[in-house]
mmCIF file of C-alpha atoms and ligand atoms in Angstrom:
data_model
loop_
_atom_site.group_PDB
_atom_site.id
_atom_site.type_symbol
_atom_site.label_atom_id
_atom_site.label_comp_id
_atom_site.label_asym_id
_atom_site.label_seq_id
_atom_site.Cartn_x
_atom_site.Cartn_y
_atom_site.Cartn_z
ATOM 1 C CA UNK A 976 -35.572 -9.072 23.623
ATOM 2 C CA UNK A 977 -32.189 -9.795 22.080
ATOM 3 C CA UNK A 978 -30.025 -6.731 21.486
ATOM 4 C CA UNK A 979 -28.757 -7.007 17.922
ATOM 5 C CA UNK A 980 -26.345 -4.459 16.423
ATOM 6 C CA UNK A 981 -24.753 -3.805 13.058
ATOM 7 C CA UNK A 982 -21.275 -2.267 12.806
ATOM 8 C CA UNK A 983 -20.970 -0.982 9.236
ATOM 9 C CA UNK A 984 -17.709 0.166 7.670
ATOM 10 C CA UNK A 985 -15.344 -0.249 4.777
ATOM 11 C CA UNK A 986 -12.614 -1.948 6.881
ATOM 12 C CA UNK A 987 -10.007 -1.502 4.171
ATOM 13 C CA UNK A 988 -8.122 -2.890 5.969
ATOM 14 C CA UNK A 989 -9.437 -3.862 9.407
ATOM 15 C CA UNK A 990 -7.259 -2.141 12.034
ATOM 16 C CA UNK A 991 -6.714 -2.756 15.746
ATOM 17 C CA UNK A 992 -8.995 0.251 16.308
ATOM 18 C CA UNK A 993 -11.862 -1.461 14.466
ATOM 19 C CA UNK A 994 -11.134 -4.767 16.228
ATOM 20 C CA UNK A 995 -11.201 -3.068 19.623
ATOM 21 C CA UNK A 996 -14.597 -1.535 18.807
ATOM 22 C CA UNK A 997 -15.864 -4.966 17.706
ATOM 23 C CA UNK A 998 -14.597 -6.644 20.894
ATOM 24 C CA UNK A 999 -16.154 -3.985 23.123
ATOM 25 C CA UNK A 1000 -19.385 -4.043 21.102
ATOM 26 C CA UNK A 1001 -19.606 -7.821 21.410
ATOM 27 C CA UNK A 1002 -19.782 -7.402 25.196
ATOM 28 C CA UNK A 1003 -22.614 -4.860 24.987
ATOM 29 C CA UNK A 1004 -24.836 -6.588 22.437
ATOM 30 C CA UNK A 1005 -26.172 -10.145 22.315
ATOM 31 C CA UNK A 1006 -25.379 -10.355 18.618
ATOM 32 C CA UNK A 1007 -23.107 -8.134 16.585
ATOM 33 C CA UNK A 1008 -22.933 -8.092 12.797
ATOM 34 C CA UNK A 1009 -19.873 -6.555 11.185
ATOM 35 C CA UNK A 1010 -21.020 -5.254 7.807
ATOM 36 C CA UNK A 1011 -18.419 -4.803 5.096
ATOM 37 C CA UNK A 1012 -19.917 -1.970 3.063
ATOM 38 C CA UNK A 1013 -18.672 -0.201 -0.010
ATOM 39 C CA UNK A 1014 -17.588 3.384 0.623
ATOM 40 C CA UNK A 1015 -18.152 5.136 -2.700
ATOM 41 C CA UNK A 1016 -15.628 7.851 -1.767
ATOM 42 C CA UNK A 1017 -12.747 5.491 -1.117
ATOM 43 C CA UNK A 1018 -10.634 3.403 -3.445
ATOM 44 C CA UNK A 1019 -10.482 -0.154 -2.101
ATOM 45 C CA UNK A 1020 -7.209 -1.985 -1.379
ATOM 46 C CA UNK A 1021 -8.776 -5.390 -0.623
ATOM 47 C CA UNK A 1022 -11.780 -6.869 -2.454
ATOM 48 C CA UNK A 1023 -14.995 -7.433 -0.504
ATOM 49 C CA UNK A 1024 -14.351 -11.206 -0.500
ATOM 50 C CA UNK A 1025 -10.835 -10.704 0.874
ATOM 51 C CA UNK A 1026 -12.132 -8.366 3.577
ATOM 52 C CA UNK A 1027 -14.857 -10.815 4.632
ATOM 53 C CA UNK A 1028 -12.219 -13.529 5.044
ATOM 54 C CA UNK A 1029 -9.791 -11.257 6.922
ATOM 55 C CA UNK A 1030 -12.425 -9.912 9.317
ATOM 56 C CA UNK A 1031 -13.866 -13.397 9.857
ATOM 57 C CA UNK A 1032 -10.451 -14.734 10.839
ATOM 58 C CA UNK A 1033 -9.764 -11.757 13.116
ATOM 59 C CA UNK A 1034 -13.072 -12.171 15.041
ATOM 60 C CA UNK A 1035 -12.963 -15.976 15.275
ATOM 61 C CA UNK A 1036 -12.572 -15.695 19.084
ATOM 62 C CA UNK A 1037 -15.902 -13.826 19.394
ATOM 63 C CA UNK A 1038 -18.805 -16.293 19.140
ATOM 64 C CA UNK A 1039 -21.565 -13.656 18.936
ATOM 65 C CA UNK A 1040 -19.989 -11.763 16.020
ATOM 66 C CA UNK A 1041 -20.987 -12.477 12.403
ATOM 67 C CA UNK A 1042 -19.428 -10.926 9.307
ATOM 68 C CA UNK A 1043 -21.601 -9.958 6.345
ATOM 69 C CA UNK A 1044 -21.059 -7.876 3.222
ATOM 70 C CA UNK A 1045 -23.319 -5.558 1.326
ATOM 71 C CA UNK A 1046 -22.673 -3.622 -1.855
ATOM 72 C CA UNK A 1047 -26.026 -2.225 -2.953
ATOM 73 C CA UNK A 1048 -28.290 -1.744 0.031
ATOM 74 C CA UNK A 1049 -28.708 1.178 2.432
ATOM 75 C CA UNK A 1050 -27.237 0.513 5.896
ATOM 76 C CA UNK A 1051 -30.670 0.940 7.502
ATOM 77 C CA UNK A 1052 -32.213 -1.602 5.112
ATOM 78 C CA UNK A 1053 -29.533 -4.144 5.974
ATOM 79 C CA UNK A 1054 -30.083 -3.493 9.685
ATOM 80 C CA UNK A 1055 -33.841 -3.994 9.299
ATOM 81 C CA UNK A 1056 -33.296 -7.211 7.366
ATOM 82 C CA UNK A 1057 -30.996 -8.539 10.108
ATOM 83 C CA UNK A 1058 -33.420 -7.560 12.870
ATOM 84 C CA UNK A 1059 -30.841 -5.135 14.309
ATOM 85 C CA UNK A 1060 -32.122 -2.236 16.441
ATOM 86 C CA UNK A 1061 -28.689 -0.654 16.847
ATOM 87 C CA UNK A 1062 -25.917 0.651 14.643
ATOM 88 C CA UNK A 1063 -22.453 0.666 16.174
ATOM 89 C CA UNK A 1064 -19.816 3.208 15.142
ATOM 90 C CA UNK A 1065 -16.456 4.319 16.504
ATOM 91 C CA UNK A 1066 -15.462 7.914 17.239
ATOM 92 C CA UNK A 1067 -11.810 8.946 17.407
ATOM 93 C CA UNK A 1068 -11.938 12.738 17.609
ATOM 94 C CA UNK A 1069 -14.050 15.836 16.930
ATOM 95 C CA UNK A 1070 -13.674 15.481 13.177
ATOM 96 C CA UNK A 1071 -15.092 11.953 13.380
ATOM 97 C CA UNK A 1072 -17.847 13.197 15.653
ATOM 98 C CA UNK A 1073 -19.041 15.764 13.114
ATOM 99 C CA UNK A 1074 -18.929 13.273 10.245
ATOM 100 C CA UNK A 1075 -20.552 10.510 12.305
ATOM 101 C CA UNK A 1076 -23.242 12.871 13.539
ATOM 102 C CA UNK A 1077 -24.335 13.656 9.970
ATOM 103 C CA UNK A 1078 -24.561 9.963 9.138
ATOM 104 C CA UNK A 1079 -26.437 9.312 12.377
ATOM 105 C CA UNK A 1080 -28.986 12.078 11.640
ATOM 106 C CA UNK A 1081 -29.564 10.753 8.128
ATOM 107 C CA UNK A 1082 -29.996 7.193 9.365
ATOM 108 C CA UNK A 1083 -32.375 8.461 12.048
ATOM 109 C CA UNK A 1084 -34.395 10.179 9.313
ATOM 110 C CA UNK A 1085 -34.468 6.936 7.302
ATOM 111 C CA UNK A 1086 -35.386 4.789 10.303
ATOM 112 C CA UNK A 1087 -36.264 6.567 13.582
ATOM 113 C CA UNK A 1088 -36.295 3.241 15.450
ATOM 114 C CA UNK A 1089 -32.683 2.439 14.681
ATOM 115 C CA UNK A 1090 -30.437 3.796 17.447
ATOM 116 C CA UNK A 1091 -26.791 4.599 16.711
ATOM 117 C CA UNK A 1092 -24.400 3.773 19.539
ATOM 118 C CA UNK A 1093 -20.922 5.330 19.557
ATOM 119 C CA UNK A 1094 -17.876 3.904 21.246
ATOM 120 C CA UNK A 1095 -15.031 6.332 21.828
ATOM 121 C CA UNK A 1096 -11.745 4.934 20.479
ATOM 122 C CA UNK A 1097 -9.069 3.884 22.934
ATOM 123 C CA UNK A 1098 -6.292 6.473 23.171
ATOM 124 C CA UNK A 1099 -3.723 4.108 21.678
ATOM 125 C CA UNK A 1100 -5.839 3.741 18.520
ATOM 126 C CA UNK A 1101 -7.359 7.205 18.282
ATOM 127 C CA UNK A 1102 -4.845 8.463 15.685
ATOM 128 C CA UNK A 1103 -5.089 5.524 13.262
ATOM 129 C CA UNK A 1104 -7.282 5.085 10.211
ATOM 130 C CA UNK A 1105 -7.211 2.566 7.379
ATOM 131 C CA UNK A 1106 -6.245 5.374 4.980
ATOM 132 C CA UNK A 1107 -3.290 6.542 7.096
ATOM 133 C CA UNK A 1108 -2.064 2.976 7.511
ATOM 134 C CA UNK A 1109 -2.225 2.400 3.741
ATOM 135 C CA UNK A 1110 -0.273 5.580 3.130
ATOM 136 C CA UNK A 1111 2.483 4.629 5.566
ATOM 137 C CA UNK A 1112 2.627 1.082 4.134
ATOM 138 C CA UNK A 1113 3.004 2.437 0.622
ATOM 139 C CA UNK A 1114 6.288 4.045 1.645
ATOM 140 C CA UNK A 1115 7.490 1.063 3.654
ATOM 141 C CA UNK A 1116 6.734 2.311 7.184
ATOM 142 C CA UNK A 1117 6.177 -0.076 10.094
ATOM 143 C CA UNK A 1118 2.518 -0.230 11.180
ATOM 144 C CA UNK A 1119 2.450 -3.821 12.402
ATOM 145 C CA UNK A 1120 1.220 -2.951 15.898
ATOM 146 C CA UNK A 1121 -1.878 -1.279 14.464
ATOM 147 C CA UNK A 1122 -3.021 -4.308 12.451
ATOM 148 C CA UNK A 1123 -4.453 -7.675 13.523
ATOM 149 C CA UNK A 1124 -1.836 -10.366 12.846
ATOM 150 C CA UNK A 1125 -3.688 -12.011 9.949
ATOM 151 C CA UNK A 1126 -4.310 -8.644 8.259
ATOM 152 C CA UNK A 1127 -0.630 -7.734 8.582
ATOM 153 C CA UNK A 1128 0.375 -11.097 7.066
ATOM 154 C CA UNK A 1129 -2.049 -10.622 4.148
ATOM 155 C CA UNK A 1130 -0.653 -7.180 3.404
ATOM 156 C CA UNK A 1131 2.932 -8.417 3.582
ATOM 157 C CA UNK A 1132 2.108 -11.021 0.905
ATOM 158 C CA UNK A 1133 0.934 -8.316 -1.477
HETATM 159 P P1 ADP B 1625 -16.237 4.210 6.824
HETATM 160 O O1 ADP B 1625 -15.613 4.282 5.484
HETATM 161 O O2 ADP B 1625 -17.692 3.827 6.812
HETATM 162 O O3 ADP B 1625 -15.950 5.390 7.738
HETATM 163 P P2 ADP B 1625 -14.210 2.733 8.226
HETATM 164 O O4 ADP B 1625 -13.852 1.322 7.978
HETATM 165 O O5 ADP B 1625 -13.206 3.776 7.884
HETATM 166 O O6 ADP B 1625 -15.568 2.922 7.463
HETATM 167 O O7 ADP B 1625 -14.652 2.930 9.738
HETATM 168 C C1 ADP B 1625 -15.721 2.206 10.299
HETATM 169 C C2 ADP B 1625 -16.011 2.754 11.686
HETATM 170 O O8 ADP B 1625 -14.901 2.508 12.529
HETATM 171 C C3 ADP B 1625 -16.262 4.258 11.737
HETATM 172 O O9 ADP B 1625 -17.262 4.523 12.697
HETATM 173 C C4 ADP B 1625 -14.948 4.812 12.185
HETATM 174 O O10 ADP B 1625 -15.103 6.050 12.842
HETATM 175 C C5 ADP B 1625 -14.484 3.712 13.144
HETATM 176 N N1 ADP B 1625 -13.036 3.689 13.297
HETATM 177 C C6 ADP B 1625 -12.099 3.845 12.348
HETATM 178 N N2 ADP B 1625 -10.863 3.788 12.857
HETATM 179 C C7 ADP B 1625 -11.021 3.593 14.192
HETATM 180 C C8 ADP B 1625 -10.116 3.491 15.294
HETATM 181 N N3 ADP B 1625 -8.808 3.587 15.113
HETATM 182 N N4 ADP B 1625 -10.633 3.271 16.526
HETATM 183 C C9 ADP B 1625 -11.969 3.186 16.705
HETATM 184 N N5 ADP B 1625 -12.880 3.308 15.725
HETATM 185 C C10 ADP B 1625 -12.408 3.512 14.477
#
């Protein structure tokens, strides 16, 4: 049976840390969906449409990766609809682990057949988050090496 996974996130913006998780995930699973979801706790810098375009361009070299967006549905419902048996998430540190564990337990309650798979972030990306990057950008700091080229270009245009 095909191993299909969904990597949900807000990706606002997509960072090299996210892209690394996507690249590694694409080697583990037969098909990987990157789901642009709305995080109700976070104010969004890019619109969903902009994020779909940016992520699509950044994963163009990965033939088994598909980008989708979802604004109203539960993650588990989207996974079921896509035929995905796995959720993919990244873990940077202990704080992430505790947060991710809560989400994993809730998703397990909602669908016991959906297995969450965690990939530990590479050391060089373990200190970066979309929020931190946005904060540094706001004050003119250089974060180019932490962003895929097309994402960096899109931000520069803003
Ligand atoms: P969310 O708002 O759902 O946490 P994010 O876009 O912030 O969405 O993150 C999506 C996933 O990517 C999460 O599992 C997060 O832990 C992971 N992630 C975020 N930054 C990195 C990074 N630098 N390296 C690896 N994984 C990361």
